[in-house]
Amino acid sequence: MKKSSLALCIALLFSQQGIANQTTAQEFNDTYRAYVAAVENQQDSSELAKKAFELGKEIYGENADNTANLAINYANSLAKSEQDQRFELYRTAYEILEKNHGKLSVQVYDSLIGMAESTPSAKRADTYLDDAIAIAEKQNSAKLVADTKLTAARILAYKINSERYYTAKEYLEEADKYYQENLPDNAVDRISADFLVAAFAESQRKYSTAIERLNHVVSVFDKELDFDHKTELDAHSKLVHLYEKTGKSDEATKHCIAIAKMVPWKESQEQEPLYRVPPKYPMSKAQRMEDGSVVMEFEVTPSGFVDNITVVDSEGGTAFEREAVKAMKKWRYAPKFENGQAIAATSRVQLDFKIN
């Protein structure tokens, strides 16, 4: 729904040139074109979106649909950390569109989703999402209902201390059931649902379910898709974490090697930890309430393993060093890439031992 609202403004402006002076209209046209180009090229578009929104208010007026759509575009362009400003922009759009079309009109759908995403309150988010689901149901599209429920599940699940966890789980189960019964294995929505099901399962310590879903993602890329992708890398990374967590290092190894063989989503990237084991506190030091730290240099192999560990510096004695090295041997990494190839690389890390 967002794409159609993004394209609406500039088309209507050309048919209404008489409502604003030519200078302002031309400035808006140029700004809006630049904004659309920035979005298409995945560049930062926030300043252009802001300017288009401000010019649009002059041209269309405070209560026009186009002004609301420009507010949504501006909110979408802002970083997730700018939560309060995003929420106010979505609310501005909602109030305009609700007044012009009605509370459960399809026009308010995007602003409801935006408000749900940007409010810190799970309770308020749930209210907005209830309306979005009701709107989807009015469209007589089972796919749109499933998509909205998947979106609702994702939003509610990741609210801090969400009291709507089980509502999110129910939405996810309903969306996932529709996808499995009606969409092919390689559908993007199936893959998105697999990731969220895996996250829910891991939070409930249902590791076998999480592993099964992530392996489905990996198999889809292996069998159905002819390109490597960040989503596939994420699935392999999460599988490394889950297999190590459940003591299945041999299975984790296969996914470390798979990561090393992938074409990265960026031609050059630094090595990145996939699985970390905290060091155990030496009992001899704990009894004396001693703190310590160990700085280690090590090599990350092209397959993502830690090798050639050297203690560079330490405080507190050899007991800390032994435990730090023991923990480091269990870490797993996505390797460093140069020019699209996995290579060995040196890293350094400091592990601190503190008695709280």
mmCIF file of C-alpha atoms in Angstrom:
data_model
loop_
_atom_site.group_PDB
_atom_site.id
_atom_site.type_symbol
_atom_site.label_atom_id
_atom_site.label_comp_id
_atom_site.label_asym_id
_atom_site.label_seq_id
_atom_site.Cartn_x
_atom_site.Cartn_y
_atom_site.Cartn_z
ATOM 1 C CA MET A 1 0.000 0.000 0.000
ATOM 2 C CA LYS A 2 2.884 2.383 0.691
ATOM 3 C CA LYS A 3 4.159 2.384 -2.904
ATOM 4 C CA SER A 4 0.895 3.671 -4.347
ATOM 5 C CA SER A 5 0.711 6.475 -1.782
ATOM 6 C CA LEU A 6 4.300 7.470 -2.507
ATOM 7 C CA ALA A 7 3.605 7.838 -6.230
ATOM 8 C CA LEU A 8 0.309 9.688 -5.802
ATOM 9 C CA CYS A 9 1.543 13.153 -4.923
ATOM 10 C CA ILE A 10 3.574 14.113 -7.950
ATOM 11 C CA ALA A 11 0.977 12.849 -10.442
ATOM 12 C CA LEU A 12 -1.763 14.931 -8.884
ATOM 13 C CA LEU A 13 0.395 18.030 -8.653
ATOM 14 C CA PHE A 14 0.798 18.256 -12.414
ATOM 15 C CA SER A 15 -2.984 18.301 -12.818
ATOM 16 C CA GLN A 16 -3.396 21.074 -10.228
ATOM 17 C CA GLN A 17 -0.687 23.572 -11.126
ATOM 18 C CA GLY A 18 -3.069 26.490 -10.669
ATOM 19 C CA ILE A 19 -3.330 26.029 -6.894
ATOM 20 C CA ALA A 20 0.166 27.320 -6.156
ATOM 21 C CA ASN A 21 2.619 29.680 -7.725
ATOM 22 C CA GLN A 22 4.904 28.188 -10.347
ATOM 23 C CA THR A 23 8.069 28.587 -8.286
ATOM 24 C CA THR A 24 6.769 26.618 -5.314
ATOM 25 C CA ALA A 25 5.231 23.995 -7.578
ATOM 26 C CA GLN A 26 8.472 23.513 -9.512
ATOM 27 C CA GLU A 27 10.481 23.313 -6.297
ATOM 28 C CA PHE A 28 8.115 20.647 -5.009
ATOM 29 C CA ASN A 29 8.318 18.670 -8.261
ATOM 30 C CA ASP A 30 12.131 18.737 -8.210
ATOM 31 C CA THR A 31 12.300 17.804 -4.534
ATOM 32 C CA TYR A 32 9.808 14.988 -4.877
ATOM 33 C CA ARG A 33 11.592 13.520 -7.896
ATOM 34 C CA ALA A 34 14.885 13.629 -5.961
ATOM 35 C CA TYR A 35 13.191 11.962 -2.985
ATOM 36 C CA VAL A 36 11.806 9.115 -5.137
ATOM 37 C CA ALA A 37 15.239 8.606 -6.736
ATOM 38 C CA ALA A 38 16.895 8.464 -3.305
ATOM 39 C CA VAL A 39 14.403 5.813 -2.134
ATOM 40 C CA GLU A 40 14.921 3.730 -5.275
ATOM 41 C CA ASN A 41 18.715 3.929 -4.866
ATOM 42 C CA GLN A 42 18.492 3.093 -1.136
ATOM 43 C CA GLN A 43 20.051 6.406 -0.143
ATOM 44 C CA ASP A 44 19.213 8.595 2.846
ATOM 45 C CA SER A 45 16.025 10.377 1.834
ATOM 46 C CA SER A 46 14.982 12.015 5.115
ATOM 47 C CA GLU A 47 15.919 15.620 4.269
ATOM 48 C CA LEU A 48 14.245 15.405 0.875
ATOM 49 C CA ALA A 49 11.150 13.806 2.417
ATOM 50 C CA LYS A 50 10.989 16.561 5.023
ATOM 51 C CA LYS A 51 11.262 19.306 2.407
ATOM 52 C CA ALA A 52 8.645 17.632 0.184
ATOM 53 C CA PHE A 53 6.291 17.383 3.156
ATOM 54 C CA GLU A 54 6.721 21.074 4.050
ATOM 55 C CA LEU A 55 6.265 22.215 0.436
ATOM 56 C CA GLY A 56 3.329 19.869 0.019
ATOM 57 C CA LYS A 57 1.488 21.448 2.930
ATOM 58 C CA GLU A 58 1.780 24.828 1.181
ATOM 59 C CA ILE A 59 0.505 23.445 -2.096
ATOM 60 C CA TYR A 60 -2.215 21.031 -1.023
ATOM 61 C CA GLY A 61 -3.214 22.431 2.365
ATOM 62 C CA GLU A 62 -3.084 20.985 5.879
ATOM 63 C CA ASN A 63 -5.977 18.529 5.430
ATOM 64 C CA ALA A 64 -5.396 17.013 1.991
ATOM 65 C CA ASP A 65 -4.769 13.337 1.286
ATOM 66 C CA ASN A 66 -1.530 14.228 -0.488
ATOM 67 C CA THR A 67 -0.269 16.019 2.623
ATOM 68 C CA ALA A 68 -1.029 12.882 4.632
ATOM 69 C CA ASN A 69 0.836 10.705 2.127
ATOM 70 C CA LEU A 70 3.824 13.046 2.263
ATOM 71 C CA ALA A 71 3.790 12.800 6.070
ATOM 72 C CA ILE A 72 3.898 8.993 5.773
ATOM 73 C CA ASN A 73 6.804 9.199 3.319
ATOM 74 C CA TYR A 74 8.682 11.487 5.724
ATOM 75 C CA ALA A 75 8.033 9.161 8.675
ATOM 76 C CA ASN A 76 9.180 6.141 6.650
ATOM 77 C CA SER A 77 12.444 7.908 5.805
ATOM 78 C CA LEU A 78 13.410 8.544 9.433
ATOM 79 C CA ALA A 79 15.591 6.213 11.471
ATOM 80 C CA LYS A 80 13.864 3.812 13.854
ATOM 81 C CA SER A 81 15.570 5.630 16.733
ATOM 82 C CA GLU A 82 13.550 8.782 15.930
ATOM 83 C CA GLN A 83 10.484 7.045 17.276
ATOM 84 C CA ASP A 84 8.611 10.037 18.702
ATOM 85 C CA GLN A 85 8.865 12.110 15.526
ATOM 86 C CA ARG A 86 7.861 9.160 13.373
ATOM 87 C CA PHE A 87 4.803 8.535 15.549
ATOM 88 C CA GLU A 88 3.665 12.173 15.325
ATOM 89 C CA LEU A 89 3.955 12.144 11.534
ATOM 90 C CA TYR A 90 1.988 8.912 11.227
ATOM 91 C CA ARG A 91 -0.644 10.313 13.594
ATOM 92 C CA THR A 92 -0.867 13.494 11.534
ATOM 93 C CA ALA A 93 -1.485 11.388 8.430
ATOM 94 C CA TYR A 94 -4.017 9.207 10.232
ATOM 95 C CA GLU A 95 -6.041 12.160 11.509
ATOM 96 C CA ILE A 96 -6.241 13.666 8.017
ATOM 97 C CA LEU A 97 -7.169 10.415 6.298
ATOM 98 C CA GLU A 98 -9.582 9.282 9.012
ATOM 99 C CA LYS A 99 -11.432 12.593 8.729
ATOM 100 C CA ASN A 100 -11.523 12.412 4.928
ATOM 101 C CA HIS A 101 -12.385 8.713 4.515
ATOM 102 C CA GLY A 102 -13.429 7.096 7.798
ATOM 103 C CA LYS A 103 -11.895 5.092 10.636
ATOM 104 C CA LEU A 104 -11.810 1.739 8.841
ATOM 105 C CA SER A 105 -11.105 3.016 5.333
ATOM 106 C CA VAL A 106 -8.288 1.467 3.350
ATOM 107 C CA GLN A 107 -6.670 4.913 3.148
ATOM 108 C CA VAL A 108 -5.706 4.870 6.872
ATOM 109 C CA TYR A 109 -4.080 1.421 6.734
ATOM 110 C CA ASP A 110 -0.451 2.549 6.295
ATOM 111 C CA SER A 111 -0.678 5.199 9.003
ATOM 112 C CA LEU A 112 -2.141 2.650 11.454
ATOM 113 C CA ILE A 113 0.764 0.277 10.807
ATOM 114 C CA GLY A 114 3.200 3.172 11.206
ATOM 115 C CA MET A 115 1.692 4.263 14.524
ATOM 116 C CA ALA A 116 1.786 0.685 15.786
ATOM 117 C CA GLU A 117 5.472 0.363 14.882
ATOM 118 C CA SER A 118 6.527 3.675 16.406
ATOM 119 C CA THR A 119 4.570 3.745 19.674
ATOM 120 C CA PRO A 120 6.434 2.319 22.688
ATOM 121 C CA SER A 121 3.151 0.995 24.104
ATOM 122 C CA ALA A 122 2.213 -2.565 23.180
ATOM 123 C CA LYS A 123 -1.354 -1.862 24.291
ATOM 124 C CA ARG A 124 -1.733 1.110 21.940
ATOM 125 C CA ALA A 125 -0.014 -0.800 19.148
ATOM 126 C CA ASP A 126 -2.494 -3.644 19.577
ATOM 127 C CA THR A 127 -5.402 -1.206 19.209
ATOM 128 C CA TYR A 128 -4.005 0.232 15.968
ATOM 129 C CA LEU A 129 -3.307 -3.254 14.641
ATOM 130 C CA ASP A 130 -6.822 -4.448 15.431
ATOM 131 C CA ASP A 131 -8.112 -1.688 13.145
ATOM 132 C CA ALA A 132 -5.555 -2.563 10.438
ATOM 133 C CA ILE A 133 -6.670 -6.211 10.527
ATOM 134 C CA ALA A 134 -10.321 -5.140 10.339
ATOM 135 C CA ILE A 135 -9.509 -3.038 7.271
ATOM 136 C CA ALA A 136 -7.718 -5.988 5.663
ATOM 137 C CA GLU A 137 -10.714 -8.238 6.333
ATOM 138 C CA LYS A 138 -13.005 -5.716 4.632
ATOM 139 C CA GLN A 139 -10.945 -6.059 1.432
ATOM 140 C CA ASN A 140 -11.954 -9.742 1.093
ATOM 141 C CA SER A 141 -8.310 -10.737 0.619
ATOM 142 C CA ALA A 142 -7.117 -13.651 2.748
ATOM 143 C CA LYS A 143 -3.534 -12.895 1.697
ATOM 144 C CA LEU A 144 -3.769 -9.290 2.907
ATOM 145 C CA VAL A 145 -5.239 -10.485 6.222
ATOM 146 C CA ALA A 146 -2.352 -12.949 6.637
ATOM 147 C CA ASP A 147 0.209 -10.278 5.731
ATOM 148 C CA THR A 148 -1.305 -7.871 8.252
ATOM 149 C CA LYS A 149 -1.299 -10.498 10.986
ATOM 150 C CA LEU A 150 2.347 -11.330 10.284
ATOM 151 C CA THR A 151 3.179 -7.610 10.517
ATOM 152 C CA ALA A 152 1.166 -7.373 13.753
ATOM 153 C CA ALA A 153 2.993 -10.370 15.212
ATOM 154 C CA ARG A 154 6.384 -8.865 14.409
ATOM 155 C CA ILE A 155 5.484 -5.469 15.867
ATOM 156 C CA LEU A 156 3.951 -6.812 19.079
ATOM 157 C CA ALA A 157 6.644 -9.434 19.668
ATOM 158 C CA TYR A 158 9.449 -6.900 19.728
ATOM 159 C CA LYS A 159 7.842 -4.279 21.942
ATOM 160 C CA ILE A 160 9.869 -3.972 25.160
ATOM 161 C CA ASN A 161 8.303 -6.072 27.924
ATOM 162 C CA SER A 162 5.379 -6.719 25.617
ATOM 163 C CA GLU A 163 2.245 -7.777 27.446
ATOM 164 C CA ARG A 164 0.833 -8.735 24.040
ATOM 165 C CA TYR A 165 3.247 -11.633 23.476
ATOM 166 C CA TYR A 166 0.523 -14.279 23.234
ATOM 167 C CA THR A 167 -1.587 -12.097 20.957
ATOM 168 C CA ALA A 168 1.464 -11.821 18.696
ATOM 169 C CA LYS A 169 1.954 -15.584 18.809
ATOM 170 C CA GLU A 170 -1.676 -16.171 17.819
ATOM 171 C CA TYR A 171 -1.402 -13.743 14.894
ATOM 172 C CA LEU A 172 1.791 -15.457 13.752
ATOM 173 C CA GLU A 173 0.242 -18.927 13.881
ATOM 174 C CA GLU A 174 -2.737 -17.773 11.791
ATOM 175 C CA ALA A 175 -0.541 -16.069 9.189
ATOM 176 C CA ASP A 176 1.873 -19.004 9.053
ATOM 177 C CA LYS A 177 -0.985 -21.480 8.545
ATOM 178 C CA TYR A 178 -2.283 -19.476 5.588
ATOM 179 C CA TYR A 179 1.184 -19.202 4.022
ATOM 180 C CA GLN A 180 1.948 -22.904 4.364
ATOM 181 C CA GLU A 181 -1.385 -23.876 2.819
ATOM 182 C CA ASN A 182 -1.451 -21.323 -0.001
ATOM 183 C CA LEU A 183 2.042 -20.085 -0.908
ATOM 184 C CA PRO A 184 4.982 -21.871 -2.563
ATOM 185 C CA ASP A 185 8.085 -22.742 -0.545
ATOM 186 C CA ASN A 186 10.140 -19.910 -1.997
ATOM 187 C CA ALA A 187 7.618 -17.132 -1.284
ATOM 188 C CA VAL A 188 9.152 -14.201 0.594
ATOM 189 C CA ASP A 189 6.289 -14.248 3.106
ATOM 190 C CA ARG A 190 6.941 -17.915 3.907
ATOM 191 C CA ILE A 191 10.578 -17.102 4.624
ATOM 192 C CA SER A 192 9.645 -14.091 6.791
ATOM 193 C CA ALA A 193 7.234 -16.247 8.777
ATOM 194 C CA ASP A 194 9.895 -18.936 9.230
ATOM 195 C CA PHE A 195 12.250 -16.409 10.815
ATOM 196 C CA LEU A 196 9.608 -15.132 13.214
ATOM 197 C CA VAL A 197 8.433 -18.643 14.138
ATOM 198 C CA ALA A 198 12.068 -19.532 14.843
ATOM 199 C CA ALA A 199 12.458 -16.473 17.087
ATOM 200 C CA PHE A 200 9.327 -17.364 19.071
ATOM 201 C CA ALA A 201 10.433 -20.985 19.358
ATOM 202 C CA GLU A 202 13.895 -20.030 20.606
ATOM 203 C CA SER A 203 12.400 -17.714 23.235
ATOM 204 C CA GLN A 204 10.399 -20.703 24.516
ATOM 205 C CA ARG A 205 13.466 -22.986 24.326
ATOM 206 C CA LYS A 206 11.882 -25.026 21.565
ATOM 207 C CA TYR A 207 15.202 -25.212 19.788
ATOM 208 C CA SER A 208 14.309 -28.098 17.476
ATOM 209 C CA THR A 209 11.402 -26.087 16.017
ATOM 210 C CA ALA A 210 13.623 -23.040 15.531
ATOM 211 C CA ILE A 211 16.279 -25.167 13.830
ATOM 212 C CA GLU A 212 13.691 -26.824 11.578
ATOM 213 C CA ARG A 213 12.327 -23.486 10.354
ATOM 214 C CA LEU A 214 15.753 -21.970 9.711
ATOM 215 C CA ASN A 215 16.851 -25.086 7.848
ATOM 216 C CA HIS A 216 13.778 -24.634 5.663
ATOM 217 C CA VAL A 217 14.986 -21.129 4.784
ATOM 218 C CA VAL A 218 18.431 -22.463 3.919
ATOM 219 C CA SER A 219 16.994 -25.288 1.800
ATOM 220 C CA VAL A 220 14.810 -22.848 -0.144
ATOM 221 C CA PHE A 221 17.865 -20.805 -1.096
ATOM 222 C CA ASP A 222 19.831 -23.955 -1.974
ATOM 223 C CA LYS A 223 17.100 -25.471 -4.150
ATOM 224 C CA GLU A 224 14.949 -22.644 -5.446
ATOM 225 C CA LEU A 225 16.945 -19.418 -5.594
ATOM 226 C CA ASP A 226 20.051 -18.877 -7.694
ATOM 227 C CA PHE A 227 21.639 -16.090 -5.684
ATOM 228 C CA ASP A 228 23.113 -15.624 -2.217
ATOM 229 C CA HIS A 229 21.339 -13.122 -0.016
ATOM 230 C CA LYS A 230 21.555 -11.477 3.398
ATOM 231 C CA THR A 231 18.498 -13.474 4.477
ATOM 232 C CA GLU A 232 20.303 -16.733 3.748
ATOM 233 C CA LEU A 233 23.370 -15.529 5.634
ATOM 234 C CA ASP A 234 21.163 -14.601 8.605
ATOM 235 C CA ALA A 235 19.621 -18.089 8.581
ATOM 236 C CA HIS A 236 23.044 -19.753 8.558
ATOM 237 C CA SER A 237 24.210 -17.411 11.339
ATOM 238 C CA LYS A 238 21.240 -18.193 13.551
ATOM 239 C CA LEU A 239 21.723 -21.918 12.935
ATOM 240 C CA VAL A 240 25.349 -21.643 14.056
ATOM 241 C CA HIS A 241 24.134 -20.009 17.257
ATOM 242 C CA LEU A 242 21.389 -22.591 17.894
ATOM 243 C CA TYR A 243 23.534 -25.633 17.133
ATOM 244 C CA GLU A 244 26.327 -24.393 19.389
ATOM 245 C CA LYS A 245 23.773 -23.562 22.073
ATOM 246 C CA THR A 246 22.439 -27.124 21.945
ATOM 247 C CA GLY A 247 25.874 -28.736 21.916
ATOM 248 C CA LYS A 248 25.835 -29.768 18.245
ATOM 249 C CA SER A 249 29.115 -28.227 17.121
ATOM 250 C CA ASP A 250 29.441 -30.525 14.103
ATOM 251 C CA GLU A 251 26.165 -29.199 12.729
ATOM 252 C CA ALA A 252 27.262 -25.633 13.467
ATOM 253 C CA THR A 253 30.468 -26.225 11.521
ATOM 254 C CA LYS A 254 28.555 -26.983 8.320
ATOM 255 C CA HIS A 255 26.875 -23.587 8.496
ATOM 256 C CA CYS A 256 30.126 -21.746 9.241
ATOM 257 C CA ILE A 257 31.579 -23.297 6.092
ATOM 258 C CA ALA A 258 28.427 -22.454 4.126
ATOM 259 C CA ILE A 259 28.795 -18.828 5.186
ATOM 260 C CA ALA A 260 32.393 -18.805 3.997
ATOM 261 C CA LYS A 261 31.317 -20.067 0.572
ATOM 262 C CA MET A 262 28.594 -17.477 0.119
ATOM 263 C CA VAL A 263 28.843 -14.330 -1.920
ATOM 264 C CA PRO A 264 28.441 -11.612 0.718
ATOM 265 C CA TRP A 265 25.842 -8.892 0.330
ATOM 266 C CA LYS A 266 28.752 -6.444 0.366
ATOM 267 C CA GLU A 267 31.943 -7.012 -1.569
ATOM 268 C CA SER A 268 34.035 -6.127 1.480
ATOM 269 C CA GLN A 269 33.043 -6.661 5.093
ATOM 270 C CA GLU A 270 34.787 -7.262 8.386
ATOM 271 C CA GLN A 271 34.615 -10.543 10.263
ATOM 272 C CA GLU A 272 31.568 -10.649 12.516
ATOM 273 C CA PRO A 273 30.911 -12.859 15.562
ATOM 274 C CA LEU A 274 28.062 -15.352 15.176
ATOM 275 C CA TYR A 275 28.309 -17.217 18.464
ATOM 276 C CA ARG A 276 30.035 -16.217 21.691
ATOM 277 C CA VAL A 277 30.624 -18.204 24.845
ATOM 278 C CA PRO A 278 31.292 -16.177 28.005
ATOM 279 C CA PRO A 279 34.341 -17.350 29.956
ATOM 280 C CA LYS A 280 33.849 -19.147 33.251
ATOM 281 C CA TYR A 281 35.019 -17.315 36.342
ATOM 282 C CA PRO A 282 37.928 -19.237 37.953
ATOM 283 C CA MET A 283 36.818 -20.574 41.322
ATOM 284 C CA SER A 284 40.162 -19.701 42.898
ATOM 285 C CA LYS A 285 39.652 -16.043 41.944
ATOM 286 C CA ALA A 286 35.981 -15.951 42.852
ATOM 287 C CA GLN A 287 36.744 -17.050 46.394
ATOM 288 C CA ARG A 288 39.060 -14.068 46.808
ATOM 289 C CA MET A 289 36.652 -11.682 44.986
ATOM 290 C CA GLU A 290 39.326 -10.782 42.432
ATOM 291 C CA ASP A 291 38.649 -9.121 39.072
ATOM 292 C CA GLY A 292 40.694 -9.595 35.927
ATOM 293 C CA SER A 293 40.883 -9.077 32.188
ATOM 294 C CA VAL A 294 42.515 -10.778 29.222
ATOM 295 C CA VAL A 295 43.341 -9.262 25.834
ATOM 296 C CA MET A 296 43.730 -11.838 23.068
ATOM 297 C CA GLU A 297 44.731 -11.691 19.444
ATOM 298 C CA PHE A 298 43.527 -14.464 17.162
ATOM 299 C CA GLU A 299 42.869 -15.437 13.569
ATOM 300 C CA VAL A 300 39.424 -15.927 12.100
ATOM 301 C CA THR A 301 39.756 -18.568 9.379
ATOM 302 C CA PRO A 302 37.914 -18.354 6.043
ATOM 303 C CA SER A 303 35.499 -20.928 7.484
ATOM 304 C CA GLY A 304 34.738 -18.792 10.528
ATOM 305 C CA PHE A 305 36.714 -20.659 13.176
ATOM 306 C CA VAL A 306 38.997 -19.102 15.793
ATOM 307 C CA ASP A 307 42.630 -20.173 15.488
ATOM 308 C CA ASN A 308 46.110 -19.151 16.679
ATOM 309 C CA ILE A 309 44.985 -17.492 19.922
ATOM 310 C CA THR A 310 47.660 -15.397 21.636
ATOM 311 C CA VAL A 311 47.346 -13.629 24.991
ATOM 312 C CA VAL A 312 48.545 -10.076 24.372
ATOM 313 C CA ASP A 313 47.932 -8.646 27.835
ATOM 314 C CA SER A 314 46.181 -9.681 31.021
ATOM 315 C CA GLU A 315 45.473 -8.604 34.568
ATOM 316 C CA GLY A 316 44.845 -11.011 37.412
ATOM 317 C CA GLY A 317 46.949 -14.018 36.526
ATOM 318 C CA THR A 318 47.035 -17.192 34.436
ATOM 319 C CA ALA A 319 43.732 -18.598 35.741
ATOM 320 C CA PHE A 320 41.893 -15.833 33.895
ATOM 321 C CA GLU A 321 43.997 -16.434 30.791
ATOM 322 C CA ARG A 322 43.166 -20.156 30.714
ATOM 323 C CA GLU A 323 39.416 -19.574 30.950
ATOM 324 C CA ALA A 324 39.503 -16.785 28.356
ATOM 325 C CA VAL A 325 41.333 -18.939 25.809
ATOM 326 C CA LYS A 326 39.028 -21.899 26.519
ATOM 327 C CA ALA A 327 35.977 -19.731 25.810
ATOM 328 C CA MET A 328 37.485 -18.171 22.669
ATOM 329 C CA LYS A 329 38.053 -21.591 21.091
ATOM 330 C CA LYS A 330 34.264 -22.049 21.008
ATOM 331 C CA TRP A 331 33.482 -18.757 19.275
ATOM 332 C CA ARG A 332 32.293 -18.753 15.661
ATOM 333 C CA TYR A 333 32.557 -15.927 13.123
ATOM 334 C CA ALA A 334 31.345 -14.911 9.714
ATOM 335 C CA PRO A 335 34.701 -14.483 7.965
ATOM 336 C CA LYS A 336 36.203 -11.333 6.523
ATOM 337 C CA PHE A 337 35.564 -10.779 2.815
ATOM 338 C CA GLU A 338 37.722 -8.935 0.324
ATOM 339 C CA ASN A 339 36.594 -8.584 -3.275
ATOM 340 C CA GLY A 340 33.877 -11.149 -2.647
ATOM 341 C CA GLN A 341 36.223 -13.817 -1.250
ATOM 342 C CA ALA A 342 36.439 -15.151 2.311
ATOM 343 C CA ILE A 343 39.929 -14.667 3.736
ATOM 344 C CA ALA A 344 41.742 -15.221 7.030
ATOM 345 C CA ALA A 345 41.869 -12.151 9.238
ATOM 346 C CA THR A 346 43.311 -11.135 12.591
ATOM 347 C CA SER A 347 41.092 -9.867 15.394
ATOM 348 C CA ARG A 348 41.577 -8.731 18.951
ATOM 349 C CA VAL A 349 39.188 -8.879 21.893
ATOM 350 C CA GLN A 350 39.251 -8.151 25.615
ATOM 351 C CA LEU A 351 37.334 -10.356 28.020
ATOM 352 C CA ASP A 352 36.674 -8.903 31.472
ATOM 353 C CA PHE A 353 36.095 -10.886 34.651
ATOM 354 C CA LYS A 354 34.192 -8.990 37.335
ATOM 355 C CA ILE A 355 32.507 -9.977 40.562
ATOM 356 C CA ASN A 356 29.212 -8.097 40.832
#
